[in-house]
Amino acid sequence: MNMFMQISTLVKTSKSVIFTGHSIGGTTASLAALWLLSYLQSNFENLSVLCITYGSPLLGNETLSRAILRERWGGKFCHVVSKYDLMPRILFAPLDTIGPHIKLLLKFWHLYMTSPHCGPLDVQRNEEFMAEIFQFVLSHLRGLVEAGEEAVTGMFRPFGNYLFCSGDGAICVDNAAAVIKMMYLLLKTGSPSCSIEDHLKYGDYVGRISSQFLEKKSFMLGELPESRYEAGVALALQSLGISSQEPVAGPAGDCLQAARRMGRTPNLNCANLAIKLSKINPYRAEIEWYKAWCDRSDDQMGYYDSFKQRGASKRVSKVNMNRHKLARFWDNVINLFESNQLPHDFQRHRKWVYASHFYKLLVEPLDIAEYYRAGMHRSKGNYINHGRERRYQIFDRWWKGRNVRDEDNRRSTFASLTQDTCFWAKVEEARGLLDDVRSTRDQRHSALLWEKIDFFARHAKKLVEAKEVSIDVVAKNSSYSLWLIDYNEMKLQMLQFRPQFPSFMNGEIVP
Amino acid sequence: MGTVKLGENMVIKEEVIKKACSMAMDAHKSPEKQYLSKKIKTSSSEVVFSFPGSWSVNDWFTGTSFGETKVDLQLFPSLKYIGLDVTATVNEAFLNEFKALLANPLFKNEVGKAAADRRQIVFTGHSSGGAIAILATIWFLEVHIRQSSNRIAPLCLTFGSPLVGDSIINLALRRENWSSYFVNFVMRCDILPQISLSPLSSIKQQLQQVLDYFNQKAQQPPNEAPAFYETVVKNASSVANYAACKIMGSTNPLLETISSFIELSPYRPLGTCVFCTGNGKLVVSNNPDAVLQVLYHASQLSTEEANTKMTVAQTSLRDHLSYGNDLQEYLRMSVVTCLHQHHPEALPLSLNVANAERERVDEALNDLGLSERARLCIHAAEALEKQRLRNQATIDEKQKDIKKCLDKLEAYKRKCALKVGYYDAFKRSEEKEDFHANVERYELAGIWDEIIEMLKRNELPGEFEGRKEWIDLGTRYRRIVEPLDIANYYRHLMNENTGPYMEKGRPRRYRCTQRWREHAERLPHEVPGSCFWAEVEELCIKTGFQGIKESISHLNTKVKTWIKDEELGDDVLLENSTFMKLQKQHS
C-alpha cells in the first residue's frame, strides 16, 4: 500500500521512472516495473518506464514472456548479463535438484559481497561443488538448446532485452530463443570459478563498457568478411570477446543471424498496410452505400434488420463478402501488431485509430446481425460476452487511448453510425429478456429481469435522445422500434396489474 | 590557376579557399569589427566577407540544454519542412549574433552592392565565425537569390565551424538547391565542430577555459583538456550511435524507450564537409548522416593513442587553430576522396581484394582514423540515401495513377455540373456515379497519405518538396478532391463529432499540398478556395447568427477571385447549389 501511494504520486509528478536491481533484486525490479506498466495501462496514463537488471535470475514462464511481447513492453526491460554469470542461467535447471546448491551459492555470494576478502578462500574449499553446479546448469542448457522450441513449455523463459557483456563490449538480443542459445554458448566457453565470480563483477563490466566510446577497435588484416552483413555479425562477436577463430564463433554467429527479426522492418510493414488499407477502402464504401440504401428503403427496417433478414440478392451477398474481406484485413493488422512487426506507437497513429474505429462502427452491427441470424446466441451465449471478435475489443482500447478528450458536442441530427457498436446485441438480449418475463412465474426472478430491461431501456433512451444512434435504430420497423412497442405495452400491463411493484417508484414509460 | 575538385559538380578555385581562410583567421584579430570584406584581387570578381568568432561561452550557448531555438521564419522563410509545417531549429546564440550583424546597415549595403554588381560573394568564418557565415549565406540566398533570378550564387566556406542547426535546415537547403554552396572544412582532430552535440551543462566550465586558450590568453591547452575531450566525444557517441541505429533500421524497442530518457542534441551537419586527414589528404562527403558518423568516429583512439590521452586532447584543441597554416599544404597536394561518389561496395571494409583505387580510398579512411565499425555506419548512411531515391522513383510511378483518378473525377464534376454541382451531388450520394467517385476519392487518399507518411519518416530525398511536377499535381488534386472530402465530412455530420472541418477535420494531405504551393509561389498562408464549401457549411449551421449577411457577402467576393484563379469551378454558382440557397435564404 505504501509503495502504491508513493508510485501514484510519482506518476503525477515525474516524467519517467527507472527500476533497477542486482541479482534477486533484479526480479523485484522487474515485478515492480510490470506492476507499474499494468497500472498505467488501466488508467490510461503516460509515463516512461525502464527496468534495468544486473545478473537477475529468470522470473517467469513462457506465458509471461508472450504476454510482455503482446503488450509491447519488451523494450522496457534490459537485463544485463555478463558473459559467464551463472545466476541468470541457473533456473534453466530443475529447481528440485539444484535447490541445495543454490543455497550454498547464495551464501557464498552474500559473504563475498559483505566481506570480499575471504571470498577466494571459499572458492577453493568448494571447488568440487562449483564444478558440479556448473556442469549441471550447462548440461541442462545444452538440452534446452538442442530440443529447440518444443522444450520450452512449463519452463522459465527470458523476456525483454538481454545485454550480454564481456570485457570487450556488449550485444543486445531480444529474441527469447536466441537469448537461451547465447547463454549456453557463452557459458560453454567459461569455467566453474569464473561463472560464479562473474555474478559480482557487474560494476567493472558496466564501467568498462561505458568508456568504450573512445576506443577504436580494429581487426587483423583480412579477418573481416567482405559482406557488410557478415561484417556486422563479426563486429558483434568481437564485442563479446569472441574472435572468429574460436569454435564457438560459428554457432554464435548463426544464432545472431537467426535472431534478426524476420520479414520487413516495422516502418515498411506499416507503409504496406497503408497501401492495403486504401485498396480495401472501396469495400467499406460499398457497405456504406448499402447502409444508405437500406435506411432509405420502403420497408423501413433499417440497416441492421435488413441485413439480418436478408434474402438472397446479389447486392447483399456482395456486402457480406466485403464484411469478410474487411475482417481478414483487420485481423492481419492485429496479428502484425501483436507480433511486434509494426511501429511501437502504431496504436497511436491517428490514421489507424480512426480507420479501425470507423470500421468497427460500420461493420460490427452486421456481425451482430449475422450472430443472431444464425442463432449462435443459443449455442454459444450472448454476443457481447461470447461472440464479440477480439479485434473490436482492441479497437475499443485504441480509441479510448487516443489523447483526445471527448468534447460535449450536441448532435442536431442522428449520427451517421450508431456510436455504441454493441447496441444491437443489447437490443437482442433485451428482447430475450422480455420473452423471459412473459414465461416466468417467479416474482423475484421477474423483478430481476425487469431491472435489467429497464436498465437497457434507459440506456437506449439516452442514446436516442442524444442522437448518438444512426437513423436505422429508429426506423419504423427496426428491431428496436418493435421492441420498444412491446416493452411499453408490457410495462403498462404490469403497472396495471401490480401497482405495488417496486419499480413503480421510478417507473416511467419510454415514449 | 589551381582549382580543387570537391566532387562531380563542385570545383572551387584554390585562391578563393586560401583567401577565405586567411580572411577568416584575420577577422579574429579585429573583433571590434562585425565583418571584414575584400576582393580576392583587385581585378577579380569575387568579394569575400569574413566574420570573427567569439570566445565567450555566452556567445556559443544560451539558456536551454543545447541552446537551441526555432528559427525566425520572417528572416529565413525557407527554413522549414514545408508539408509537415515543422520549423527548423538553430543555435540561439549564433542567431542573435547574426541578427546584430544584420542590424548594421553598412553590411547590408555592401552585400547589396556587390550582388547588384554581379560579383560572386564568398561568406567565410573560422570557429563560431563560420556559424555566422552560414547564417549570412542563407539570408543572402533568401533575399537575393530566391527573389531575383539574375544574381550570382554565393559560396560559404567555413573552417572548424560548430554545427548551426538541425536536420531540417539541411533538408531545406537541398529542397531549394542551395546545399552545394556550403563547404565546411574540418581538421581530423579538431574537436570544436562536435561540441554542439554536447549539452551545455556537461561542458560549460571547461569550455570557457578552452575558449580562453583559443583567444591566446593561455599559452598551453588547459589541463582539463583530456576530460573535455572525453566528455565531448562521449556525447557525440550517443548522438552518432543513436543515428546509426536509426539508419541501419534497428527495430529494437529498447531504442524507443531509451530515447524518452535521454535528450540528444538536435544539431546536424549541413552542406558539404571536407575532412583534412592530418597528412595531406582531403575526404569529402555531402551526406550529413555520413558526416555525423565521421565526426564522431574520427575522434576515437587507437590503442597507442589511448596511452597518450593528454597529447591527443591537446592536439584536438591545437588543430582548431591550424587551418591558417596547414590548409595551403592540403590544397597544394589536392588528393581528394569523395565518399558519396563511391558505390558503397567500393568503399572498402578491409583489403581482401586488391585494387588500386580501393587501396587509395582505404588509405585515406585509415588516415582519418575510421575503423571498420565507422565504415559500416558510412555505408549505411549512403545506402539510406539511395533508398530514398528509390522510394522517390516508386511514388513518381504513381503519378500516372493519380492523374487517371483525377481525370475520372473531373469527368464526374463536368457531368454533375449539368444538374446541381458535384459538391451537392456527392453530398447526397444517390447515384451509382457518386459511389464510384467515392471509390476514386479513397484511392487517391491512399496514395497521398502514403506520401505524407514517407515525408514524416524522412524517407524521401530532401529535394522532393521542391519539385514542380509534384507541387502542381498536389494543387490539382487539392482543388478537385477536397470539396468531396468536405461533402463527406458534413454528410456524415462529423462536424458534430469532432468539430468544424477547417479546425478539426482537414486531412494533412490537403494542408501539405496547399503549403507546397504557397511556399513555391511565395503566397501568404490563408484559407484556400478548395475549402470554400467548409465555410459554406459552417455558415449554414450558423443561420440566424449576427453578422451572417456580411460573412456571406464577404465569401461572395472571395468566390469571384477564386473562380478567376481557377481555385474553384463556376459550378458553385449553379442555381440549386447549397451556396446559392444560402444566399437566397439571407437576401
PDB file of N, CA and C in Angstrom, chain A residues 16-18 48-50 75 161 210 213-217 219 222 224 226 228 235 239 261 266-267 271 275 278 284-286 288-289 344 351 407 409 411-414 416, chain B residues 229-230 234 237 251-254 256-257 260-261 296 300-301 345 349-350 352 358 369 371-373 376 379 429-431 435 439 442 446 449-450 457 492-493 496-497 504:
ATOM      1  N   SER A  16       9.413  10.136 -15.856  1.00  0.00           N
ATOM      2  CA  SER A  16       9.954   8.813 -16.132  1.00  0.00           C
ATOM      3  C   SER A  16      10.400   8.125 -14.848  1.00  0.00           C
ATOM      4  N   VAL A  17      10.356   6.792 -14.878  1.00  0.00           N
ATOM      5  CA  VAL A  17      10.767   6.004 -13.717  1.00  0.00           C
ATOM      6  C   VAL A  17      11.699   4.897 -14.185  1.00  0.00           C
ATOM      7  N   ILE A  18      12.796   4.692 -13.465  1.00  0.00           N
ATOM      8  CA  ILE A  18      13.684   3.571 -13.761  1.00  0.00           C
ATOM      9  C   ILE A  18      13.725   2.650 -12.553  1.00  0.00           C
ATOM     10  N   SER A  48       7.240   7.264 -18.897  1.00  0.00           N
ATOM     11  CA  SER A  48       8.281   6.386 -19.422  1.00  0.00           C
ATOM     12  C   SER A  48       8.782   5.475 -18.307  1.00  0.00           C
ATOM     13  N   VAL A  49       8.799   4.191 -18.602  1.00  0.00           N
ATOM     14  CA  VAL A  49       9.267   3.223 -17.608  1.00  0.00           C
ATOM     15  C   VAL A  49      10.419   2.434 -18.209  1.00  0.00           C
ATOM     16  N   LEU A  50      11.459   2.254 -17.427  1.00  0.00           N
ATOM     17  CA  LEU A  50      12.581   1.433 -17.878  1.00  0.00           C
ATOM     18  C   LEU A  50      13.026   0.590 -16.696  1.00  0.00           C
ATOM     19  N   GLY A  75      10.557  -3.738 -24.819  1.00  0.00           N
ATOM     20  CA  GLY A  75      11.555  -2.673 -24.905  1.00  0.00           C
ATOM     21  C   GLY A  75      11.769  -1.937 -23.596  1.00  0.00           C
ATOM     22  N   ASN A 161      14.880  -7.441 -23.311  1.00  0.00           N
ATOM     23  CA  ASN A 161      16.184  -7.426 -23.964  1.00  0.00           C
ATOM     24  C   ASN A 161      17.268  -7.965 -23.046  1.00  0.00           C
ATOM     25  N   SER A 210      31.060   1.558 -20.548  1.00  0.00           N
ATOM     26  CA  SER A 210      30.705   2.964 -20.739  1.00  0.00           C
ATOM     27  C   SER A 210      31.907   3.817 -21.110  1.00  0.00           C
ATOM     28  N   PHE A 213      33.362   4.171 -25.804  1.00  0.00           N
ATOM     29  CA  PHE A 213      33.130   5.072 -26.935  1.00  0.00           C
ATOM     30  C   PHE A 213      34.416   5.666 -27.474  1.00  0.00           C
ATOM     31  N   LEU A 214      35.459   5.700 -26.639  1.00  0.00           N
ATOM     32  CA  LEU A 214      36.715   6.315 -27.079  1.00  0.00           C
ATOM     33  C   LEU A 214      37.598   5.341 -27.838  1.00  0.00           C
ATOM     34  N   GLU A 215      37.313   4.038 -27.688  1.00  0.00           N
ATOM     35  CA  GLU A 215      38.244   3.061 -28.254  1.00  0.00           C
ATOM     36  C   GLU A 215      37.939   2.762 -29.705  1.00  0.00           C
ATOM     37  N   LYS A 216      38.967   2.809 -30.479  1.00  0.00           N
ATOM     38  CA  LYS A 216      38.806   2.368 -31.861  1.00  0.00           C
ATOM     39  C   LYS A 216      39.309   0.942 -31.916  1.00  0.00           C
ATOM     40  N   LYS A 217      38.426   0.040 -32.320  1.00  0.00           N
ATOM     41  CA  LYS A 217      38.873  -1.351 -32.367  1.00  0.00           C
ATOM     42  C   LYS A 217      39.170  -1.713 -33.799  1.00  0.00           C
ATOM     43  N   PHE A 219      40.554  -4.864 -36.631  1.00  0.00           N
ATOM     44  CA  PHE A 219      40.669  -6.288 -36.888  1.00  0.00           C
ATOM     45  C   PHE A 219      42.041  -6.593 -37.448  1.00  0.00           C
ATOM     46  N   GLY A 222      42.455  -8.867 -43.045  1.00  0.00           N
ATOM     47  CA  GLY A 222      41.815  -9.999 -43.712  1.00  0.00           C
ATOM     48  C   GLY A 222      40.861 -10.781 -42.842  1.00  0.00           C
ATOM     49  N   LEU A 224      38.062  -9.634 -41.490  1.00  0.00           N
ATOM     50  CA  LEU A 224      36.664  -9.211 -41.605  1.00  0.00           C
ATOM     51  C   LEU A 224      36.065  -9.686 -42.924  1.00  0.00           C
ATOM     52  N   GLU A 226      33.806  -9.866 -46.303  1.00  0.00           N
ATOM     53  CA  GLU A 226      33.549  -8.801 -47.270  1.00  0.00           C
ATOM     54  C   GLU A 226      32.098  -8.331 -47.224  1.00  0.00           C
ATOM     55  N   ARG A 228      28.732  -6.910 -45.973  1.00  0.00           N
ATOM     56  CA  ARG A 228      28.523  -5.963 -44.886  1.00  0.00           C
ATOM     57  C   ARG A 228      27.751  -6.596 -43.746  1.00  0.00           C
ATOM     58  N   LEU A 235      31.560  -8.075 -36.009  1.00  0.00           N
ATOM     59  CA  LEU A 235      31.783  -6.990 -35.055  1.00  0.00           C
ATOM     60  C   LEU A 235      31.052  -7.268 -33.744  1.00  0.00           C
ATOM     61  N   SER A 239      32.565  -7.858 -29.894  1.00  0.00           N
ATOM     62  CA  SER A 239      32.135  -7.192 -28.669  1.00  0.00           C
ATOM     63  C   SER A 239      31.971  -8.175 -27.523  1.00  0.00           C
ATOM     64  N   ARG A 261      15.219  -9.974 -36.755  1.00  0.00           N
ATOM     65  CA  ARG A 261      13.778 -10.060 -36.900  1.00  0.00           C
ATOM     66  C   ARG A 261      13.424 -10.428 -38.332  1.00  0.00           C
ATOM     67  N   PRO A 266       9.364  -2.725 -39.282  1.00  0.00           N
ATOM     68  CA  PRO A 266       8.047  -2.219 -38.911  1.00  0.00           C
ATOM     69  C   PRO A 266       7.564  -1.075 -39.791  1.00  0.00           C
ATOM     70  N   ASN A 267       8.457  -0.140 -40.099  1.00  0.00           N
ATOM     71  CA  ASN A 267       8.010   1.003 -40.891  1.00  0.00           C
ATOM     72  C   ASN A 267       7.561   0.584 -42.279  1.00  0.00           C
ATOM     73  N   ALA A 271       3.856   1.021 -43.923  1.00  0.00           N
ATOM     74  CA  ALA A 271       3.602   1.668 -45.208  1.00  0.00           C
ATOM     75  C   ALA A 271       2.812   0.729 -46.115  1.00  0.00           C
ATOM     76  N   ILE A 275      -1.084   1.036 -47.860  1.00  0.00           N
ATOM     77  CA  ILE A 275      -1.473   0.805 -49.255  1.00  0.00           C
ATOM     78  C   ILE A 275      -2.637  -0.183 -49.301  1.00  0.00           C
ATOM     79  N   SER A 278      -5.867   1.420 -48.395  1.00  0.00           N
ATOM     80  CA  SER A 278      -6.517   2.202 -49.442  1.00  0.00           C
ATOM     81  C   SER A 278      -7.134   1.281 -50.493  1.00  0.00           C
ATOM     82  N   ARG A 284     -15.370  -0.933 -48.033  1.00  0.00           N
ATOM     83  CA  ARG A 284     -16.059  -0.227 -46.965  1.00  0.00           C
ATOM     84  C   ARG A 284     -17.078   0.734 -47.584  1.00  0.00           C
ATOM     85  N   ALA A 285     -16.628   1.432 -48.630  1.00  0.00           N
ATOM     86  CA  ALA A 285     -17.523   2.387 -49.281  1.00  0.00           C
ATOM     87  C   ALA A 285     -18.782   1.679 -49.767  1.00  0.00           C
ATOM     88  N   GLU A 286     -18.602   0.447 -50.240  1.00  0.00           N
ATOM     89  CA  GLU A 286     -19.749  -0.281 -50.755  1.00  0.00           C
ATOM     90  C   GLU A 286     -20.729  -0.627 -49.633  1.00  0.00           C
ATOM     91  N   GLU A 288     -21.100   1.173 -46.909  1.00  0.00           N
ATOM     92  CA  GLU A 288     -21.741   2.450 -46.580  1.00  0.00           C
ATOM     93  C   GLU A 288     -22.901   2.726 -47.532  1.00  0.00           C
ATOM     94  N   TRP A 289     -22.621   2.479 -48.766  1.00  0.00           N
ATOM     95  CA  TRP A 289     -23.603   2.675 -49.827  1.00  0.00           C
ATOM     96  C   TRP A 289     -24.814   1.798 -49.593  1.00  0.00           C
ATOM     97  N   HIS A 344       6.251   0.884 -32.853  1.00  0.00           N
ATOM     98  CA  HIS A 344       5.842   0.715 -31.463  1.00  0.00           C
ATOM     99  C   HIS A 344       4.652   1.585 -31.087  1.00  0.00           C
ATOM    100  N   LYS A 351      -4.301   7.987 -38.115  1.00  0.00           N
ATOM    101  CA  LYS A 351      -4.881   7.325 -39.272  1.00  0.00           C
ATOM    102  C   LYS A 351      -5.476   5.971 -38.911  1.00  0.00           C
ATOM    103  N   GLU A 407     -15.238  15.874 -26.547  1.00  0.00           N
ATOM    104  CA  GLU A 407     -15.916  17.129 -26.270  1.00  0.00           C
ATOM    105  C   GLU A 407     -17.419  16.900 -26.287  1.00  0.00           C
ATOM    106  N   ASN A 409     -20.239  17.578 -27.738  1.00  0.00           N
ATOM    107  CA  ASN A 409     -20.907  18.183 -28.878  1.00  0.00           C
ATOM    108  C   ASN A 409     -22.340  17.678 -28.959  1.00  0.00           C
ATOM    109  N   ARG A 411     -25.603  16.788 -30.957  1.00  0.00           N
ATOM    110  CA  ARG A 411     -25.911  16.450 -32.333  1.00  0.00           C
ATOM    111  C   ARG A 411     -27.239  17.063 -32.743  1.00  0.00           C
ATOM    112  N   SER A 412     -27.301  17.564 -33.954  1.00  0.00           N
ATOM    113  CA  SER A 412     -28.552  18.136 -34.427  1.00  0.00           C
ATOM    114  C   SER A 412     -29.398  17.080 -35.125  1.00  0.00           C
ATOM    115  N   THR A 413     -28.735  16.111 -35.751  1.00  0.00           N
ATOM    116  CA  THR A 413     -29.483  15.019 -36.375  1.00  0.00           C
ATOM    117  C   THR A 413     -28.834  13.718 -35.953  1.00  0.00           C
ATOM    118  N   PHE A 414     -29.454  12.622 -36.321  1.00  0.00           N
ATOM    119  CA  PHE A 414     -28.914  11.336 -35.917  1.00  0.00           C
ATOM    120  C   PHE A 414     -27.518  11.123 -36.485  1.00  0.00           C
ATOM    121  N   SER A 416     -24.333   9.349 -38.196  1.00  0.00           N
ATOM    122  CA  SER A 416     -24.398   8.512 -39.396  1.00  0.00           C
ATOM    123  C   SER A 416     -24.178   7.048 -39.032  1.00  0.00           C
TER     124      SER A 416
ATOM    125  N   TYR B 229      37.830  16.571 -23.738  1.00  0.00           N
ATOM    126  CA  TYR B 229      37.808  15.709 -24.919  1.00  0.00           C
ATOM    127  C   TYR B 229      36.880  14.519 -24.695  1.00  0.00           C
ATOM    128  N   GLU B 230      37.046  13.884 -23.544  1.00  0.00           N
ATOM    129  CA  GLU B 230      36.229  12.696 -23.268  1.00  0.00           C
ATOM    130  C   GLU B 230      34.739  13.027 -23.214  1.00  0.00           C
ATOM    131  N   LYS B 234      32.080  11.585 -25.823  1.00  0.00           N
ATOM    132  CA  LYS B 234      31.037  10.718 -25.271  1.00  0.00           C
ATOM    133  C   LYS B 234      29.652  11.180 -25.740  1.00  0.00           C
ATOM    134  N   SER B 237      29.222  10.381 -29.249  1.00  0.00           N
ATOM    135  CA  SER B 237      28.983   8.954 -29.490  1.00  0.00           C
ATOM    136  C   SER B 237      27.512   8.615 -29.266  1.00  0.00           C
ATOM    137  N   THR B 251      15.237  -2.257 -35.146  1.00  0.00           N
ATOM    138  CA  THR B 251      13.843  -2.200 -34.723  1.00  0.00           C
ATOM    139  C   THR B 251      13.701  -2.517 -33.252  1.00  0.00           C
ATOM    140  N   ASN B 252      14.817  -2.562 -32.555  1.00  0.00           N
ATOM    141  CA  ASN B 252      14.724  -2.923 -31.151  1.00  0.00           C
ATOM    142  C   ASN B 252      13.935  -1.876 -30.367  1.00  0.00           C
ATOM    143  N   PRO B 253      12.871  -2.313 -29.679  1.00  0.00           N
ATOM    144  CA  PRO B 253      12.027  -1.340 -28.965  1.00  0.00           C
ATOM    145  C   PRO B 253      12.763  -0.653 -27.810  1.00  0.00           C
ATOM    146  N   LEU B 254      13.880  -1.232 -27.372  1.00  0.00           N
ATOM    147  CA  LEU B 254      14.643  -0.602 -26.291  1.00  0.00           C
ATOM    148  C   LEU B 254      15.105   0.801 -26.702  1.00  0.00           C
ATOM    149  N   GLU B 256      13.555   2.985 -28.471  1.00  0.00           N
ATOM    150  CA  GLU B 256      12.495   3.974 -28.264  1.00  0.00           C
ATOM    151  C   GLU B 256      12.386   4.321 -26.789  1.00  0.00           C
ATOM    152  N   THR B 257      12.501   3.292 -25.946  1.00  0.00           N
ATOM    153  CA  THR B 257      12.402   3.548 -24.513  1.00  0.00           C
ATOM    154  C   THR B 257      13.514   4.493 -24.076  1.00  0.00           C
ATOM    155  N   SER B 260      13.294   8.252 -24.641  1.00  0.00           N
ATOM    156  CA  SER B 260      12.482   9.114 -23.787  1.00  0.00           C
ATOM    157  C   SER B 260      13.183   9.394 -22.460  1.00  0.00           C
ATOM    158  N   PHE B 261      14.336   8.801 -22.259  1.00  0.00           N
ATOM    159  CA  PHE B 261      15.080   9.064 -21.032  1.00  0.00           C
ATOM    160  C   PHE B 261      16.261  10.008 -21.253  1.00  0.00           C
ATOM    161  N   TYR B 296      32.266  11.777 -35.305  1.00  0.00           N
ATOM    162  CA  TYR B 296      32.472  11.035 -34.069  1.00  0.00           C
ATOM    163  C   TYR B 296      33.603  10.018 -34.202  1.00  0.00           C
ATOM    164  N   GLN B 300      37.789   8.676 -32.227  1.00  0.00           N
ATOM    165  CA  GLN B 300      38.113   7.503 -31.418  1.00  0.00           C
ATOM    166  C   GLN B 300      39.620   7.286 -31.405  1.00  0.00           C
ATOM    167  N   LEU B 301      40.073   6.644 -30.358  1.00  0.00           N
ATOM    168  CA  LEU B 301      41.513   6.489 -30.196  1.00  0.00           C
ATOM    169  C   LEU B 301      41.937   5.051 -30.454  1.00  0.00           C
ATOM    170  N   GLU B 345      29.734  -0.509 -52.241  1.00  0.00           N
ATOM    171  CA  GLU B 345      30.521  -1.734 -52.401  1.00  0.00           C
ATOM    172  C   GLU B 345      31.998  -1.409 -52.618  1.00  0.00           C
ATOM    173  N   LEU B 349      35.814  -2.243 -46.689  1.00  0.00           N
ATOM    174  CA  LEU B 349      35.788  -2.559 -45.273  1.00  0.00           C
ATOM    175  C   LEU B 349      37.175  -3.014 -44.865  1.00  0.00           C
ATOM    176  N   SER B 350      37.726  -3.856 -45.670  1.00  0.00           N
ATOM    177  CA  SER B 350      39.080  -4.303 -45.418  1.00  0.00           C
ATOM    178  C   SER B 350      39.671  -4.614 -46.776  1.00  0.00           C
ATOM    179  N   ASN B 352      40.590  -7.178 -48.604  1.00  0.00           N
ATOM    180  CA  ASN B 352      40.680  -8.561 -49.058  1.00  0.00           C
ATOM    181  C   ASN B 352      40.937  -8.650 -50.549  1.00  0.00           C
ATOM    182  N   ARG B 358      40.719   1.136 -54.616  1.00  0.00           N
ATOM    183  CA  ARG B 358      40.262   0.836 -53.264  1.00  0.00           C
ATOM    184  C   ARG B 358      41.373   1.026 -52.260  1.00  0.00           C
ATOM    185  N   GLY B 369      41.319   7.837 -39.490  1.00  0.00           N
ATOM    186  CA  GLY B 369      41.111   7.074 -38.261  1.00  0.00           C
ATOM    187  C   GLY B 369      39.774   6.373 -38.215  1.00  0.00           C
ATOM    188  N   SER B 371      37.476   3.266 -38.231  1.00  0.00           N
ATOM    189  CA  SER B 371      37.527   1.821 -38.016  1.00  0.00           C
ATOM    190  C   SER B 371      36.522   1.123 -38.926  1.00  0.00           C
ATOM    191  N   GLU B 372      36.508  -0.195 -38.854  1.00  0.00           N
ATOM    192  CA  GLU B 372      35.545  -0.968 -39.647  1.00  0.00           C
ATOM    193  C   GLU B 372      34.118  -0.585 -39.264  1.00  0.00           C
ATOM    194  N   ARG B 373      33.920  -0.425 -37.972  1.00  0.00           N
ATOM    195  CA  ARG B 373      32.596  -0.055 -37.493  1.00  0.00           C
ATOM    196  C   ARG B 373      32.151   1.267 -38.120  1.00  0.00           C
ATOM    197  N   LEU B 376      31.127   0.793 -41.675  1.00  0.00           N
ATOM    198  CA  LEU B 376      29.796   0.203 -41.804  1.00  0.00           C
ATOM    199  C   LEU B 376      28.720   1.275 -41.651  1.00  0.00           C
ATOM    200  N   HIS B 379      28.619   3.321 -44.806  1.00  0.00           N
ATOM    201  CA  HIS B 379      27.907   2.514 -45.808  1.00  0.00           C
ATOM    202  C   HIS B 379      26.417   2.667 -45.642  1.00  0.00           C
ATOM    203  N   SER B 429     -25.187  11.719 -52.584  1.00  0.00           N
ATOM    204  CA  SER B 429     -24.797  10.345 -52.942  1.00  0.00           C
ATOM    205  C   SER B 429     -25.981   9.446 -53.232  1.00  0.00           C
ATOM    206  N   GLU B 430     -26.735   9.806 -54.243  1.00  0.00           N
ATOM    207  CA  GLU B 430     -27.891   8.988 -54.574  1.00  0.00           C
ATOM    208  C   GLU B 430     -27.640   8.064 -55.753  1.00  0.00           C
ATOM    209  N   GLU B 431     -26.704   8.458 -56.599  1.00  0.00           N
ATOM    210  CA  GLU B 431     -26.500   7.691 -57.832  1.00  0.00           C
ATOM    211  C   GLU B 431     -25.279   6.773 -57.710  1.00  0.00           C
ATOM    212  N   PHE B 435     -21.146   6.916 -55.863  1.00  0.00           N
ATOM    213  CA  PHE B 435     -20.421   5.839 -55.193  1.00  0.00           C
ATOM    214  C   PHE B 435     -19.056   5.626 -55.840  1.00  0.00           C
ATOM    215  N   VAL B 439     -15.128   5.959 -54.413  1.00  0.00           N
ATOM    216  CA  VAL B 439     -14.045   4.980 -54.514  1.00  0.00           C
ATOM    217  C   VAL B 439     -12.767   5.657 -55.019  1.00  0.00           C
ATOM    218  N   TYR B 442     -11.220   7.593 -52.239  1.00  0.00           N
ATOM    219  CA  TYR B 442     -10.488   6.725 -51.325  1.00  0.00           C
ATOM    220  C   TYR B 442      -9.132   6.335 -51.907  1.00  0.00           C
ATOM    221  N   GLY B 446      -5.467   7.230 -50.362  1.00  0.00           N
ATOM    222  CA  GLY B 446      -4.474   6.214 -50.012  1.00  0.00           C
ATOM    223  C   GLY B 446      -3.092   6.580 -50.512  1.00  0.00           C
ATOM    224  N   ASP B 449      -1.797   9.809 -48.695  1.00  0.00           N
ATOM    225  CA  ASP B 449      -1.440   9.558 -47.297  1.00  0.00           C
ATOM    226  C   ASP B 449      -0.115   8.825 -47.208  1.00  0.00           C
ATOM    227  N   GLU B 450       0.102   7.966 -48.167  1.00  0.00           N
ATOM    228  CA  GLU B 450       1.364   7.236 -48.187  1.00  0.00           C
ATOM    229  C   GLU B 450       2.534   8.210 -48.361  1.00  0.00           C
ATOM    230  N   ARG B 457       8.428  10.209 -42.083  1.00  0.00           N
ATOM    231  CA  ARG B 457       9.505   9.336 -41.652  1.00  0.00           C
ATOM    232  C   ARG B 457      10.806   9.660 -42.361  1.00  0.00           C
ATOM    233  N   HIS B 492     -21.679  13.029 -43.220  1.00  0.00           N
ATOM    234  CA  HIS B 492     -21.696  12.134 -42.074  1.00  0.00           C
ATOM    235  C   HIS B 492     -21.707  12.899 -40.762  1.00  0.00           C
ATOM    236  N   LEU B 493     -21.925  14.209 -40.849  1.00  0.00           N
ATOM    237  CA  LEU B 493     -22.024  15.052 -39.658  1.00  0.00           C
ATOM    238  C   LEU B 493     -20.826  14.892 -38.738  1.00  0.00           C
ATOM    239  N   GLU B 496     -20.168  17.330 -35.992  1.00  0.00           N
ATOM    240  CA  GLU B 496     -20.776  17.237 -34.674  1.00  0.00           C
ATOM    241  C   GLU B 496     -20.018  16.280 -33.765  1.00  0.00           C
ATOM    242  N   ASN B 497     -19.252  15.394 -34.356  1.00  0.00           N
ATOM    243  CA  ASN B 497     -18.389  14.543 -33.537  1.00  0.00           C
ATOM    244  C   ASN B 497     -17.125  15.274 -33.144  1.00  0.00           C
ATOM    245  N   LYS B 504     -10.736  20.909 -37.250  1.00  0.00           N
ATOM    246  CA  LYS B 504     -10.506  19.580 -36.697  1.00  0.00           C
ATOM    247  C   LYS B 504     -10.425  18.488 -37.746  1.00  0.00           C
TER     248      LYS B 504
END
